[in-house]
PDB file of C-alpha atoms in Angstrom:
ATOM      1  CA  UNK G   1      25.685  41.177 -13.761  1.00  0.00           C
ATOM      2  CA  UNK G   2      25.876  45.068 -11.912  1.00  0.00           C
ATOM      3  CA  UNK G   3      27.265  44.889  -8.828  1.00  0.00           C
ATOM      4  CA  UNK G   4      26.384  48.451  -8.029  1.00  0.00           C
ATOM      5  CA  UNK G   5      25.489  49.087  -4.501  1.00  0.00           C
ATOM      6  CA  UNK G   6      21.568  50.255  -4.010  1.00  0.00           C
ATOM      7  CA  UNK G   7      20.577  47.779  -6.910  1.00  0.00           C
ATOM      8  CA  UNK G   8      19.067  44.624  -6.445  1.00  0.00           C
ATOM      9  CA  UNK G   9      20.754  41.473  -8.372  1.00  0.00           C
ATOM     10  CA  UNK G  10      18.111  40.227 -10.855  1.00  0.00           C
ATOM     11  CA  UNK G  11      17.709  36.511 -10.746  1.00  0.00           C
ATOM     12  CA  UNK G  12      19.513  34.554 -13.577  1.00  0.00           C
ATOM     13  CA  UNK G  13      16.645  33.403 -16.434  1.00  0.00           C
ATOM     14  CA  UNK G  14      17.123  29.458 -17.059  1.00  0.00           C
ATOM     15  CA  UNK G  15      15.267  27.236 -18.903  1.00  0.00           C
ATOM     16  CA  UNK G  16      13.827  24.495 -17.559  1.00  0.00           C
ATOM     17  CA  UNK G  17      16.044  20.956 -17.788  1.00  0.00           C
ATOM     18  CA  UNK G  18      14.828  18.235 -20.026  1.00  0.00           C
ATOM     19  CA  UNK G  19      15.049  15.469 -18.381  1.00  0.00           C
ATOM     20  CA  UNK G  20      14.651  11.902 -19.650  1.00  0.00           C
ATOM     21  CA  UNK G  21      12.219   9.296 -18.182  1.00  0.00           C
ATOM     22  CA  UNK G  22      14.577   6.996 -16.068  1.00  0.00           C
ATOM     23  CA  UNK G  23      14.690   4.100 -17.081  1.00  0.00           C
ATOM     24  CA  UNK G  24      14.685   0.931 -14.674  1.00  0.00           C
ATOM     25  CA  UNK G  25      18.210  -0.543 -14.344  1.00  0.00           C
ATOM     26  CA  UNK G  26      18.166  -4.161 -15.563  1.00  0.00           C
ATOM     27  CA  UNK G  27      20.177  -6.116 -13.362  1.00  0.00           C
ATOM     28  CA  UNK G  28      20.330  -9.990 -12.853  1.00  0.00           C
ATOM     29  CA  UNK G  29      17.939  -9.507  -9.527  1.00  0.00           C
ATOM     30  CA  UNK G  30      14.475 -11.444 -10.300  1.00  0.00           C
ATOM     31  CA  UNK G  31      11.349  -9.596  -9.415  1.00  0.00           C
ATOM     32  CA  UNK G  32       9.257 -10.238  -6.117  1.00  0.00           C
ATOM     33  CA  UNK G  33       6.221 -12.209  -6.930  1.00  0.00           C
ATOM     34  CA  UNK G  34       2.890 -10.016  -6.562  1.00  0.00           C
ATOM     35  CA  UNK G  35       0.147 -11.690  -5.473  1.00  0.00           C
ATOM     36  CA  UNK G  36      -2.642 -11.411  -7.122  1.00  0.00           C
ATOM     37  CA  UNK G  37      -6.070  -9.228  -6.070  1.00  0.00           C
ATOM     38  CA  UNK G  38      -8.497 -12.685  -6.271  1.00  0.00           C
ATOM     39  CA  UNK G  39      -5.450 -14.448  -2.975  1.00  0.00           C
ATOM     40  CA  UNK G  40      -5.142 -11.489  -1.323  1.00  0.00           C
ATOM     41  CA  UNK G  41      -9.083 -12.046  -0.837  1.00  0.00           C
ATOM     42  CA  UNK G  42      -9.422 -15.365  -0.210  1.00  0.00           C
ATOM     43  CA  UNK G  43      -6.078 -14.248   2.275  1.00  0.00           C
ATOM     44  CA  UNK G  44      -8.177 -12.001   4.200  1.00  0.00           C
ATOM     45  CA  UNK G  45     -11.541 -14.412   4.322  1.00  0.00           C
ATOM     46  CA  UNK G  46      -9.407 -17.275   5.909  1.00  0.00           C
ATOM     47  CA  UNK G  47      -8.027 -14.980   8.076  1.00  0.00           C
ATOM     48  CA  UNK G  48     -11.328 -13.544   9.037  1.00  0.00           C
ATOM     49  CA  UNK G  49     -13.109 -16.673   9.582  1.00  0.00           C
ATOM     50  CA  UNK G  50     -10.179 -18.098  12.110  1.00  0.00           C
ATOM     51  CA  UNK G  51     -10.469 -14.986  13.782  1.00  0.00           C
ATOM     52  CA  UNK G  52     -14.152 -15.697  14.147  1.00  0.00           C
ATOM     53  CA  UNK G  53     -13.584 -18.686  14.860  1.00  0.00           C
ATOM     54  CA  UNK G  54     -11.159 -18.204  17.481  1.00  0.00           C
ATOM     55  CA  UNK G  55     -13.614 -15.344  19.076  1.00  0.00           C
ATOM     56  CA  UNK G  56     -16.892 -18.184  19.329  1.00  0.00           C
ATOM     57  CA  UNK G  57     -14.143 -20.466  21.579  1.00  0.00           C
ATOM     58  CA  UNK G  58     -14.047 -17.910  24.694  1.00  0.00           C
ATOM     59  CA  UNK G  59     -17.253 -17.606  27.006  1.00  0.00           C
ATOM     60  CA  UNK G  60     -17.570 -13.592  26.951  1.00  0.00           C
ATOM     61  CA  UNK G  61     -17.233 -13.516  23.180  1.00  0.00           C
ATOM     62  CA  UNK G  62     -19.228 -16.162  22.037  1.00  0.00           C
ATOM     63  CA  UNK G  63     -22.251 -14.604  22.937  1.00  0.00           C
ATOM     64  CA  UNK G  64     -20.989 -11.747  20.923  1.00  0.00           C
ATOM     65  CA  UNK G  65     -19.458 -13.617  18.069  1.00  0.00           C
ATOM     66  CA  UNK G  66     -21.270 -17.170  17.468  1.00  0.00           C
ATOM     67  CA  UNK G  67     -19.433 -19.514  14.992  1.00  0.00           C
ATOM     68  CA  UNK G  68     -20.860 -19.771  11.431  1.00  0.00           C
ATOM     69  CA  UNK G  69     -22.954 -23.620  12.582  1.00  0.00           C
ATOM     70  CA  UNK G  70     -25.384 -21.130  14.708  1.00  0.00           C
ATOM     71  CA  UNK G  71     -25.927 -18.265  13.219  1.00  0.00           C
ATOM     72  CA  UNK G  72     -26.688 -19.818   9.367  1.00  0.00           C
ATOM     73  CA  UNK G  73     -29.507 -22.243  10.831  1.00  0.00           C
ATOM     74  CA  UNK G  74     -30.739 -18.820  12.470  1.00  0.00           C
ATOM     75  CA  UNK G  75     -31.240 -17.434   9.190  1.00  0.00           C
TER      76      UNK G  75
END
């Protein structure tokens, strides 16, 4: 390293650090159960439906939103 006045301090040359794939820490927690693509959809139908459902009930939005028993004769 020059310390000289006037001179610019080149930058120290370092390799790059290897580092290790961490590794997940086993400990005695049990995992969260995922659910699964296939309930998540069925999850979202149900919810959907009572939602359209609950929608057909009120006077101003069942004209928007009839329940399923109308609008599959209709088709």
């Amino acid at each position: 390293m020059n310390n000289e006045p006037g001179k610019a301090k080149e930058p120290e040359k370092r390799e790059p650090e290897k580092r290790e794939p961490e590794k997940k820490k086993i400990s005695g927690k049990k995992k969260k159960p995922v659910i699964s693509n296939k309930v998540w959809l069925l999850l979202s139908f149900l919810a959907a439906m009572l939602l359209w459902y609950l929608l057909s009930i009120g006077k101003a939005t069942s004209r928007s939103f009839p329940f399923a028993d109308k609008v599959l004769p209709a088709v």
